mmCIF file of C-alpha atoms in Angstrom:
data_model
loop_
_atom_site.group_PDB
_atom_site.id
_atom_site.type_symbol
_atom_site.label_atom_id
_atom_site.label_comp_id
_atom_site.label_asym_id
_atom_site.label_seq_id
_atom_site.Cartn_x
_atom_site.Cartn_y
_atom_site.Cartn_z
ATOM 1 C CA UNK A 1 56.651 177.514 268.050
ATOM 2 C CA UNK A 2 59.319 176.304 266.155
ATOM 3 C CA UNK A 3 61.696 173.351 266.882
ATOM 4 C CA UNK A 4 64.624 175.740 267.866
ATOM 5 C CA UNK A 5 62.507 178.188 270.260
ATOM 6 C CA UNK A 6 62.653 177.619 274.213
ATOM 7 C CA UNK A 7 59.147 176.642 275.343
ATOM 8 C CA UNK A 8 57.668 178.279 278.248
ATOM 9 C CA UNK A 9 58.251 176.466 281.691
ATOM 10 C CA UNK A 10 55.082 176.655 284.698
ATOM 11 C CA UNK A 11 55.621 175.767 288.076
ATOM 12 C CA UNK A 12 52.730 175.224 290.221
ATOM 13 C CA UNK A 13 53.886 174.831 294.438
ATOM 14 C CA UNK A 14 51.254 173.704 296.860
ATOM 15 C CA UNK A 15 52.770 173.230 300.294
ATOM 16 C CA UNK A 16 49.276 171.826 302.457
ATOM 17 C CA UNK A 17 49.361 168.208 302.116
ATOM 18 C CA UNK A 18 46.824 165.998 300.586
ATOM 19 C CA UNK A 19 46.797 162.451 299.412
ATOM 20 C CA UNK A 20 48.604 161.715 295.846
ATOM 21 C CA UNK A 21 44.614 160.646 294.520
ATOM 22 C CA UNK A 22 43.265 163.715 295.677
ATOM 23 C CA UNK A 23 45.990 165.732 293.915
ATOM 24 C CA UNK A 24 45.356 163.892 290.874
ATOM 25 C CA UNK A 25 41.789 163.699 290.758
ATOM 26 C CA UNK A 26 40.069 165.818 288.111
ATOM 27 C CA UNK A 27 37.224 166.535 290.521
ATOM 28 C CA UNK A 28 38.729 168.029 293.295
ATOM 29 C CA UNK A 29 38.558 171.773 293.579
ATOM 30 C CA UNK A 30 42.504 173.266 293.392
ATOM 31 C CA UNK A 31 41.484 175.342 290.064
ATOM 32 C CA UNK A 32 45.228 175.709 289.665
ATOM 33 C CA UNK A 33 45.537 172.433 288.786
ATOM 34 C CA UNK A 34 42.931 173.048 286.338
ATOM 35 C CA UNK A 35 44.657 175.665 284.834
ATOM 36 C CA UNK A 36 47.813 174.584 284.398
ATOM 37 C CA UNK A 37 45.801 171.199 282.540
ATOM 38 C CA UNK A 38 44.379 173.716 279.879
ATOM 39 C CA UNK A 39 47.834 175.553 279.231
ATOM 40 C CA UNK A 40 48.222 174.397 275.961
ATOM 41 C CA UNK A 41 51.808 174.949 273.858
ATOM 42 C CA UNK A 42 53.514 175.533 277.810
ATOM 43 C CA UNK A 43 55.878 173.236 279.652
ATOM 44 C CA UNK A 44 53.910 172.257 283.013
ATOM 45 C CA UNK A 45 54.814 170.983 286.416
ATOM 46 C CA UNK A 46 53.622 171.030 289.792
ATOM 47 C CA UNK A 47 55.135 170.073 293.171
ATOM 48 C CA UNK A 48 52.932 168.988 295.804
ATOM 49 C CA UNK A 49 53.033 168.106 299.346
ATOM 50 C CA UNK A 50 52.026 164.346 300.008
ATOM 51 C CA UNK A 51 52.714 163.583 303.621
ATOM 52 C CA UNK A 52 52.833 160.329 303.150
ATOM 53 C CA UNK A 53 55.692 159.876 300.588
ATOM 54 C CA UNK A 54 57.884 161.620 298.148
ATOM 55 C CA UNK A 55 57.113 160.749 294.323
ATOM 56 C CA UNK A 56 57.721 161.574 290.615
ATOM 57 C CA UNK A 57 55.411 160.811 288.288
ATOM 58 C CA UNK A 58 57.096 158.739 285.349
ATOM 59 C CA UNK A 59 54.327 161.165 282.784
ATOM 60 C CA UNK A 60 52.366 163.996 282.949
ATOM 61 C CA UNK A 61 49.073 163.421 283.730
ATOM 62 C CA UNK A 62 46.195 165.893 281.716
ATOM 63 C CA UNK A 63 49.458 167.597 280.170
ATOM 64 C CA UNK A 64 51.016 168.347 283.811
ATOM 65 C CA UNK A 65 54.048 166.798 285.192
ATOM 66 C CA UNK A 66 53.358 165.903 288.919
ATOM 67 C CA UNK A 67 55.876 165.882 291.586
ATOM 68 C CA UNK A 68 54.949 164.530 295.187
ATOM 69 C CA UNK A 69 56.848 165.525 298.369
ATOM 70 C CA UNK A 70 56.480 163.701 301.812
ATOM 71 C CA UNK A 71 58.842 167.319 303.433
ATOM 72 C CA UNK A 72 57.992 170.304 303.691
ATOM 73 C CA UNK A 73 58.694 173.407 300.864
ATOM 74 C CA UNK A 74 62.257 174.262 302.320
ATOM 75 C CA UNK A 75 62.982 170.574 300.896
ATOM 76 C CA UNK A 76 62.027 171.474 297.618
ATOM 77 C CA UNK A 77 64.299 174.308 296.885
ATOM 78 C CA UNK A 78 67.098 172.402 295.048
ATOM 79 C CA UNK A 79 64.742 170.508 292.306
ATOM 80 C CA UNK A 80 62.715 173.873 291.603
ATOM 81 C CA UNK A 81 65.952 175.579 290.718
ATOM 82 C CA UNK A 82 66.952 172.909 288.894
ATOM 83 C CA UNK A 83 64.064 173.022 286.639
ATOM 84 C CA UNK A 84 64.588 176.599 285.865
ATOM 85 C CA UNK A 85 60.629 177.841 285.483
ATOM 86 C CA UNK A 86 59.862 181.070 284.040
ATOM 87 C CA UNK A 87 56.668 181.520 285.959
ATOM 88 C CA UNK A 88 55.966 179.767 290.115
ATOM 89 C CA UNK A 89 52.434 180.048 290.873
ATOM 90 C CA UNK A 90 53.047 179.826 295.142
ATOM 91 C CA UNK A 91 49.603 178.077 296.647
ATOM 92 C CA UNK A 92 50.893 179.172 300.324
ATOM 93 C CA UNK A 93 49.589 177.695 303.955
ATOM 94 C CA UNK A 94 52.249 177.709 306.223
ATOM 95 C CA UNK A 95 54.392 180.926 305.410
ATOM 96 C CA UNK A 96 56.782 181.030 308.674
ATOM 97 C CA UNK A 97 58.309 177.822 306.814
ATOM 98 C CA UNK A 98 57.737 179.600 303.274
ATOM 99 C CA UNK A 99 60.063 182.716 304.082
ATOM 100 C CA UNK A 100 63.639 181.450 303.774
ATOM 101 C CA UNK A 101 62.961 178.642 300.697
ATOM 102 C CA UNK A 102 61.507 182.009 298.874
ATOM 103 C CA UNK A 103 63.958 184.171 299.755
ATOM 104 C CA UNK A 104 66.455 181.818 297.738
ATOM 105 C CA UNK A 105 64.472 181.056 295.511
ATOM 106 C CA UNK A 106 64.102 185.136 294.431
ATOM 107 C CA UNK A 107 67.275 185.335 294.358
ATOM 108 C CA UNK A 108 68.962 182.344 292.380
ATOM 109 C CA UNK A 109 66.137 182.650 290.078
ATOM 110 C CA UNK A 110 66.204 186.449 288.879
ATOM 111 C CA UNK A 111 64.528 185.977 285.633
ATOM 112 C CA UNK A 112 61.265 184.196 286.525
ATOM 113 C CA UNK A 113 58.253 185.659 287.448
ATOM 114 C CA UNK A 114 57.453 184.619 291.399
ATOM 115 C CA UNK A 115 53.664 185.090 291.766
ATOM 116 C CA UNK A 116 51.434 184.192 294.994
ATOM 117 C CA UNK A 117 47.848 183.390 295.300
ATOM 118 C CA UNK A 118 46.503 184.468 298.448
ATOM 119 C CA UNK A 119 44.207 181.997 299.654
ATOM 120 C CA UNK A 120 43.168 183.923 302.742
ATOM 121 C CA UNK A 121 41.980 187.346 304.268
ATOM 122 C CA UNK A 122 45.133 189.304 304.028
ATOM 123 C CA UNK A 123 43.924 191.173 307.099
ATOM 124 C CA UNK A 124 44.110 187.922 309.401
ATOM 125 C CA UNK A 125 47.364 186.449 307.455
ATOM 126 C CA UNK A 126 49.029 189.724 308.113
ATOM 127 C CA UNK A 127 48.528 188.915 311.849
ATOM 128 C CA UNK A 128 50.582 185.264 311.442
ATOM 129 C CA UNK A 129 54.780 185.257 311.267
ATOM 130 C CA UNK A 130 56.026 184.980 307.507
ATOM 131 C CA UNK A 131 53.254 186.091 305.422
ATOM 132 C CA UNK A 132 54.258 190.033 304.885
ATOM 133 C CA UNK A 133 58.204 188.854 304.182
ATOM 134 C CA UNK A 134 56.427 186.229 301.742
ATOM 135 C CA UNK A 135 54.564 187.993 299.777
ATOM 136 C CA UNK A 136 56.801 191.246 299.332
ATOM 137 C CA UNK A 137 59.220 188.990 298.046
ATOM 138 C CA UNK A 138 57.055 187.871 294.665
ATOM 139 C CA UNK A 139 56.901 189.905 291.783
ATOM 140 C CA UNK A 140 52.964 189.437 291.169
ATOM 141 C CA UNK A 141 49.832 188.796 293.452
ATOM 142 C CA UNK A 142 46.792 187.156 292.957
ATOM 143 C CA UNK A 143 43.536 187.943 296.056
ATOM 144 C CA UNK A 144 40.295 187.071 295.994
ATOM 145 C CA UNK A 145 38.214 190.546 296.917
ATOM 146 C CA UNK A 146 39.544 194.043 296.202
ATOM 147 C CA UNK A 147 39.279 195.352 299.759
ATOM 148 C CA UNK A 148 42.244 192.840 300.083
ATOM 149 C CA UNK A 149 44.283 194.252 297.096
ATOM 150 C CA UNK A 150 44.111 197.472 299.154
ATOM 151 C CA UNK A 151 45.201 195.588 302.242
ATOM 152 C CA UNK A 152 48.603 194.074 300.018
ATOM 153 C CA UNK A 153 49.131 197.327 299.108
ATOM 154 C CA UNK A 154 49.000 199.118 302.846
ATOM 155 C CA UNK A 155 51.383 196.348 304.097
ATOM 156 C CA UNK A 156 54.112 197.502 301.254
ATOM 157 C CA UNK A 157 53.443 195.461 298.666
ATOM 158 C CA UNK A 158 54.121 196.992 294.839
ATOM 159 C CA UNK A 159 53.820 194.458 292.489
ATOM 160 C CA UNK A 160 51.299 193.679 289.973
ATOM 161 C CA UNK A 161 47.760 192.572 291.873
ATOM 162 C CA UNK A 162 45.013 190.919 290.554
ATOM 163 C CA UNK A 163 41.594 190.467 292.105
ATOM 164 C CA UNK A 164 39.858 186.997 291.692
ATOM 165 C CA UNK A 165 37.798 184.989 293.621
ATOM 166 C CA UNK A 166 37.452 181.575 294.435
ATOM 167 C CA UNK A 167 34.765 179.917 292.564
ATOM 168 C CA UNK A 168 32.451 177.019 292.822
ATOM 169 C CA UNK A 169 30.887 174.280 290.831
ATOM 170 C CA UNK A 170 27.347 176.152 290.386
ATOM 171 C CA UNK A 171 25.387 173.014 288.632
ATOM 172 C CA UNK A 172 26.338 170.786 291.801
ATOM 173 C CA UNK A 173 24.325 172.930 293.831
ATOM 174 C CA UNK A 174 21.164 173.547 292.152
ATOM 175 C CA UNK A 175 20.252 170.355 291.420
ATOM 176 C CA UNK A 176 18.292 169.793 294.009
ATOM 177 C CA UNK A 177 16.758 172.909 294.919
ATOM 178 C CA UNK A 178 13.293 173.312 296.327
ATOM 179 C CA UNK A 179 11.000 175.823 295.893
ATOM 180 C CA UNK A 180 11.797 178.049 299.244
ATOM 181 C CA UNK A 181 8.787 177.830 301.310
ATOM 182 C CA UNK A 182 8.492 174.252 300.776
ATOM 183 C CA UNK A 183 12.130 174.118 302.446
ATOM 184 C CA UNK A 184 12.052 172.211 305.636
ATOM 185 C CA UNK A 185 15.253 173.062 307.492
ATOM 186 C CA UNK A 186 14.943 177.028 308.597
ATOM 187 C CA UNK A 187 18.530 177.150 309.237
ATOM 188 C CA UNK A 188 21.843 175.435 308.337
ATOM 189 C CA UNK A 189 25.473 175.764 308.511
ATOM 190 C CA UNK A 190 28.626 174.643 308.343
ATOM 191 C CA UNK A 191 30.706 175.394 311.430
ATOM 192 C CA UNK A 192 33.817 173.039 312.106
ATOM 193 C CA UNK A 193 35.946 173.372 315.341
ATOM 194 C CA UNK A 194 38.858 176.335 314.445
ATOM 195 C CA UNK A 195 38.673 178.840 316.736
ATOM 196 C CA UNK A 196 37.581 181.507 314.196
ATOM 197 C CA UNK A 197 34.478 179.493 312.943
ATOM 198 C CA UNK A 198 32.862 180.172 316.299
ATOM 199 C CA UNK A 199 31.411 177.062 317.243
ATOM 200 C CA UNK A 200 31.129 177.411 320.672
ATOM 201 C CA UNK A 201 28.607 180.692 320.017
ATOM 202 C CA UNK A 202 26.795 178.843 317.147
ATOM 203 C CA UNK A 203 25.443 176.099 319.616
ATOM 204 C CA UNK A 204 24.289 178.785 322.194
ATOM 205 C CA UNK A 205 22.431 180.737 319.322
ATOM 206 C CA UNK A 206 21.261 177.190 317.640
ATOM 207 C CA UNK A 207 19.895 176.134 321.464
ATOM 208 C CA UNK A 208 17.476 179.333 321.282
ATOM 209 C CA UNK A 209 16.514 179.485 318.230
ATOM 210 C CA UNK A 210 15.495 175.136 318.967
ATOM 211 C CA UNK A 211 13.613 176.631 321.911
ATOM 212 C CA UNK A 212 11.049 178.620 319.703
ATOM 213 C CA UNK A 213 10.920 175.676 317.469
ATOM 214 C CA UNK A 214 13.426 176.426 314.680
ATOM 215 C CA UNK A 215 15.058 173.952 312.973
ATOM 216 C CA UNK A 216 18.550 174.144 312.952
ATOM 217 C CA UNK A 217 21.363 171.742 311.432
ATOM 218 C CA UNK A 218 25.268 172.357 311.301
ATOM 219 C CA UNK A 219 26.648 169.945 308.506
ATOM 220 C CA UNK A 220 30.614 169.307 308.582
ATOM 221 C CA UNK A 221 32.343 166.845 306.731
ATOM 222 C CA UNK A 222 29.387 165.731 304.484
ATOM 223 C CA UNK A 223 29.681 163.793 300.640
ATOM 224 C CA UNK A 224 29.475 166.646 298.294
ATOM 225 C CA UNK A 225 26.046 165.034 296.775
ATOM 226 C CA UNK A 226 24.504 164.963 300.343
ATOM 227 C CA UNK A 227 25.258 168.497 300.998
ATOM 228 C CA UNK A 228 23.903 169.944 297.982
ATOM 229 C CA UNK A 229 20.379 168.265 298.847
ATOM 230 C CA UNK A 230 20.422 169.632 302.592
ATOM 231 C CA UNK A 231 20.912 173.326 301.196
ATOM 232 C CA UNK A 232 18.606 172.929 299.120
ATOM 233 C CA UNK A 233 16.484 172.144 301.496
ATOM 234 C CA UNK A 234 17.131 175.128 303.742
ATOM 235 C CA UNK A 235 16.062 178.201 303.871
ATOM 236 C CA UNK A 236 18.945 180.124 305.510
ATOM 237 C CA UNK A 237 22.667 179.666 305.085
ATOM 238 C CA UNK A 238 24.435 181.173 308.645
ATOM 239 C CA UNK A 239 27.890 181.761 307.931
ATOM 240 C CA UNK A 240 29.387 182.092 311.137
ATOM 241 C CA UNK A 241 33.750 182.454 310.321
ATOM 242 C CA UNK A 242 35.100 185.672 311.390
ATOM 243 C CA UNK A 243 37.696 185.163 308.343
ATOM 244 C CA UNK A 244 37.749 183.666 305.100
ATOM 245 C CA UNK A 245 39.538 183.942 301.940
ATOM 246 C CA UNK A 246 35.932 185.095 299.504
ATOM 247 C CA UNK A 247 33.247 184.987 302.026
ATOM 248 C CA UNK A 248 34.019 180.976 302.065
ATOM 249 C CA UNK A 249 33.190 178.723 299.310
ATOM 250 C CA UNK A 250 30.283 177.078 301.488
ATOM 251 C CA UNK A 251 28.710 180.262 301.533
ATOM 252 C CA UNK A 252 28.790 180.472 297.869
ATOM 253 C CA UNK A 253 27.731 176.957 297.677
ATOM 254 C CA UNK A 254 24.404 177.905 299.638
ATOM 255 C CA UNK A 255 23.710 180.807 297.639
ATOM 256 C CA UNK A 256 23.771 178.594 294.505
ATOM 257 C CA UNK A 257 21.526 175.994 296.393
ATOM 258 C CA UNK A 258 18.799 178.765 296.951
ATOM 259 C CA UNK A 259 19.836 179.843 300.763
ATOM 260 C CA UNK A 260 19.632 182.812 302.037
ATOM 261 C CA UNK A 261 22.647 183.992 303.429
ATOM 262 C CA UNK A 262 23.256 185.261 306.437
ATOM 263 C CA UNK A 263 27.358 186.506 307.356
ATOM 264 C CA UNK A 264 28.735 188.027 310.197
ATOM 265 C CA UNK A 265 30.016 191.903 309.595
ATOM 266 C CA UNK A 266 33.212 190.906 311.335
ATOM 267 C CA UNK A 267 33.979 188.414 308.521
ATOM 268 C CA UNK A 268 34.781 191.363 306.136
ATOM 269 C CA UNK A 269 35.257 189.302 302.680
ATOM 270 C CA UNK A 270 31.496 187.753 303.274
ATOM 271 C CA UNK A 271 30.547 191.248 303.744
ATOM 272 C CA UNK A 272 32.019 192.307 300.670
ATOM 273 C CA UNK A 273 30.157 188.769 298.749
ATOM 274 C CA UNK A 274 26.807 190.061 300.223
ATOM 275 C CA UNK A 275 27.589 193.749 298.897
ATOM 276 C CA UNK A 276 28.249 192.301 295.102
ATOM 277 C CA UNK A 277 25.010 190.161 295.349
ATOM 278 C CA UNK A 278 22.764 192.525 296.926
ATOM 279 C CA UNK A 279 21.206 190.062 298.623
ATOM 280 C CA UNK A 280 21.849 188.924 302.241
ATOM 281 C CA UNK A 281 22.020 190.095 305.722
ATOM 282 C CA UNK A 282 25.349 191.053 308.132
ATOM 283 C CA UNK A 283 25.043 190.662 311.662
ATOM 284 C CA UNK A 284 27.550 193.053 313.920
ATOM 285 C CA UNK A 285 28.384 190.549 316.709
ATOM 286 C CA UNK A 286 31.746 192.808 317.988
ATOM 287 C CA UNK A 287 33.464 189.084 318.425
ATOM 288 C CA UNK A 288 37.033 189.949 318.462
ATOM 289 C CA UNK A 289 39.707 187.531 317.451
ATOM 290 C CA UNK A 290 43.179 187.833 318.941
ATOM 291 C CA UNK A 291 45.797 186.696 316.620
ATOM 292 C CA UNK A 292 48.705 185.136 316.707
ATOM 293 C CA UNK A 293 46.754 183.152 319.591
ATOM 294 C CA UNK A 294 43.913 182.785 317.772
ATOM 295 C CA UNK A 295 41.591 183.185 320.900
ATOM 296 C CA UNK A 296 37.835 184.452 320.189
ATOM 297 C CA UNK A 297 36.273 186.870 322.564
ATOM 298 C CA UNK A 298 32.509 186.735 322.853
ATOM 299 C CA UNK A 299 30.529 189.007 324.020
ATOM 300 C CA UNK A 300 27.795 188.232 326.639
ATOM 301 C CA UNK A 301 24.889 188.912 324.958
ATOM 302 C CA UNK A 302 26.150 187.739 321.368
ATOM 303 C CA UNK A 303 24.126 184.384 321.448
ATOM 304 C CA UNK A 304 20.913 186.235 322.733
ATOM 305 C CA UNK A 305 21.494 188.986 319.992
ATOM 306 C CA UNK A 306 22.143 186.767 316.663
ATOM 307 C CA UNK A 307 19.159 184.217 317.776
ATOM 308 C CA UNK A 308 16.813 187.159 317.603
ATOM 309 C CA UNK A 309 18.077 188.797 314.796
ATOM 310 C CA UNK A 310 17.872 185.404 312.402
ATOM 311 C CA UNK A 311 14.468 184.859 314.130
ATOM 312 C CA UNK A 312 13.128 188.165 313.104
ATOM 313 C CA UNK A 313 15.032 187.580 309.797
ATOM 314 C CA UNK A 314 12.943 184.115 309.338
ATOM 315 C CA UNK A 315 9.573 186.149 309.922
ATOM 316 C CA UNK A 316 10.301 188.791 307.376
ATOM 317 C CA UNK A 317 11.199 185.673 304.902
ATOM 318 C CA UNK A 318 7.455 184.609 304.987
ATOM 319 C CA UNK A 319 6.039 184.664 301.302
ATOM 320 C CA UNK A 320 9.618 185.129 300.162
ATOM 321 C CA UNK A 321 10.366 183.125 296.861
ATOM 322 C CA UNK A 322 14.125 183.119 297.005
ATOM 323 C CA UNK A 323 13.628 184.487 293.124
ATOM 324 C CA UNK A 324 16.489 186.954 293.374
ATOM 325 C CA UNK A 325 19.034 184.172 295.594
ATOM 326 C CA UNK A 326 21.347 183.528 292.452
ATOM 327 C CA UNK A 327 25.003 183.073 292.195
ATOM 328 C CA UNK A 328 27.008 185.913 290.234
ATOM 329 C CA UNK A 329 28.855 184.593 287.333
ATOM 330 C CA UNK A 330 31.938 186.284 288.997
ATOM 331 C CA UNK A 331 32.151 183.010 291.652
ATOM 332 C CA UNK A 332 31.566 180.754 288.350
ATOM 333 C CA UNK A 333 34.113 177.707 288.832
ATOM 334 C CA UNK A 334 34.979 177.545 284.920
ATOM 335 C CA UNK A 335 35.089 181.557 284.866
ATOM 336 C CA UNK A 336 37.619 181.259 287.762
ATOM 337 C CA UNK A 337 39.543 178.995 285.729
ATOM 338 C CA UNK A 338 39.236 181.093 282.929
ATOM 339 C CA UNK A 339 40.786 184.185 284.458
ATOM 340 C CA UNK A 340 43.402 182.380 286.061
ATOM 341 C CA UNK A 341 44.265 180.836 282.829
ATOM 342 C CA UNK A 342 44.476 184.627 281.423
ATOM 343 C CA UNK A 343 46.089 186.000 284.516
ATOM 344 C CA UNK A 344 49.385 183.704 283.779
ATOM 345 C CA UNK A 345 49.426 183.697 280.517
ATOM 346 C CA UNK A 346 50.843 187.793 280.889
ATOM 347 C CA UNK A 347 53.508 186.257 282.739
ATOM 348 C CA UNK A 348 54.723 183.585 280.093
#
């Protein structure tokens, strides 16, 4: 580049809020962030939601100039057309408040390239006010599985679309892998308290399968280091989210640990994670989730039906070596990163 040529200008929008250190910290898991800290030769910035106050850093940090915001994305609008980026990179949560600042945004900034990330199932964001008006309005779209590229494209959308999944830190999960039989929990997962995670049901299937002398452990909120030596010291992995953005990165997480994993169908990107493996088992349930309420509807005989099915599944695991449970180099944290990296670069 020479002294008199324009260099290319990045802007990176997260609008979920995290603390400043998290934001900054190398070793938390917004491969973005990553990306835009390998971009070599380009003009970086990124504006983040705080929460707890509104900040500019005085230097970039790892090459990238970071921006803090205590209000929401709306608030944001004036200093992102101020600094003129060729390509935004939108890292979306909450797009009822994401429709209007976009909308502007498209329009005072004609010559930059608007692209979104989809860090959801299309199918259950297209249920939630703002996200179809959001997205139609970028230019390019990035989405983790391909069955949701053809969802973006049923809901209207015609811009470019590129398929990449989340990926995960593979070496901090095999560490401490045992040798499956010698495994001593028979079942874990990790179910919080959202609605769609299905808590509720996986205590009524976990008090069964305790009955017949399973054990069973749900793990939520655990140090990374802690949770990598629990899966690998389980034999299953129960996924029980009806919707996730690539079959979860817990999920993934387990599979690198040595788990077995077991999805249900009604979570349709975990389906399509099992599919690419080869490995794995789906279990129907017919749960139905009403959006916008978010209300789950369980069938009666759901609990009594996924208990025996992962108990039979635990019998036919007897003698199994867990040789064939490997992560696919396609949910590779550095490949993601990689890709990414490529993916913007054929933007500016």
């Amino acid at each position: 580049m020479t002294s008199n040529e324009k260099k290319i200008k990045w802007l990176g929008i997260h609008d979920h809020a995290n603390y400043a250190a998290k934001w900054l910290d190398q070793e938390t898991p917004y491969s973005w962030l990553r990306v835009f800290e390998k971009a070599d030769c380009i003009e970086r910035h990124a504006f983040l939601r705080e929460g707890n106050l509104s900040h500019k850093m005085s230097g970039p940090i790892r090459g990238v100039n970071y921006r803090f915001f205590k209000e929401g994305f709306e608030s944001w609008v004036e200093e992102i057309e101020k600094l003129s980026p060729d390509v935004i990179l939108y890292n979306l949560c909450w797009y009822s408040d994401a429709i209007k600042p976009l909308v502007r945004l498209k329009a005072s900034l004609p010559n930059s390239i608007h692209i979104i990330r989809v860090h959801h199932d299309v199918s259950y964001l297209s249920m939630q006010r703002g996200f179809k008006e959001t997205v139609l309005e970028c230019d390019v779209a990035i989405v983790p599985t391909e069955n949701q590229a053809e969802e973006l494209r049923n809901i209207g959308f015609s811009g470019d679309t590129h398929v990449l999944p989340f990926g995960i830190n593979q070496n901090e999960f095999n560490i401490y892998k045992k040798e499956f039989k010698e495994r001593r929990i028979d079942i874990i997962s990790a179910t919080n308290t959202h609605p769609a995670r299905n808590l509720p049901l996986l205590n009524k299937v976990y008090e069964k399968l305790t009955a017949k002398g399973i054990n069973v452990k749900n793990v939520v909120g655990l140090p990374r280091t802690e949770l990598s030596e629990l899966l690998g010291d389980s034999k299953i992995f129960l996924l029980t989210s009806m919707t996730e953005a690539s079959g979860s990165r817990i999920m993934l997480e387990a599979i690198a640990a040595g788990c077995y994993p077991i999805a249900f169908a009604e979570c349709r990107t975990a389906k399509e994670v099992l599919d690419s493996h080869g490995f794995g088992t789906v279990i129907n349930t017919e749960i139905k989730l009403k959006m916008p309420q978010k209300k789950v509807k369980v069938p009666f005989f759901a609990a009594s039906n996924i208990s025996n099915r992962i108990h039979t599944m635990l019998n036919e695991l007897k003698g199994f070596d867990g040789s064939q449970i490997r992560l696919s180099d396609d949910y590779f944290y550095d490949n993601e990163i990689e890709k990414l990296l490529n993916i913007l670069r054929r933007y500016g």
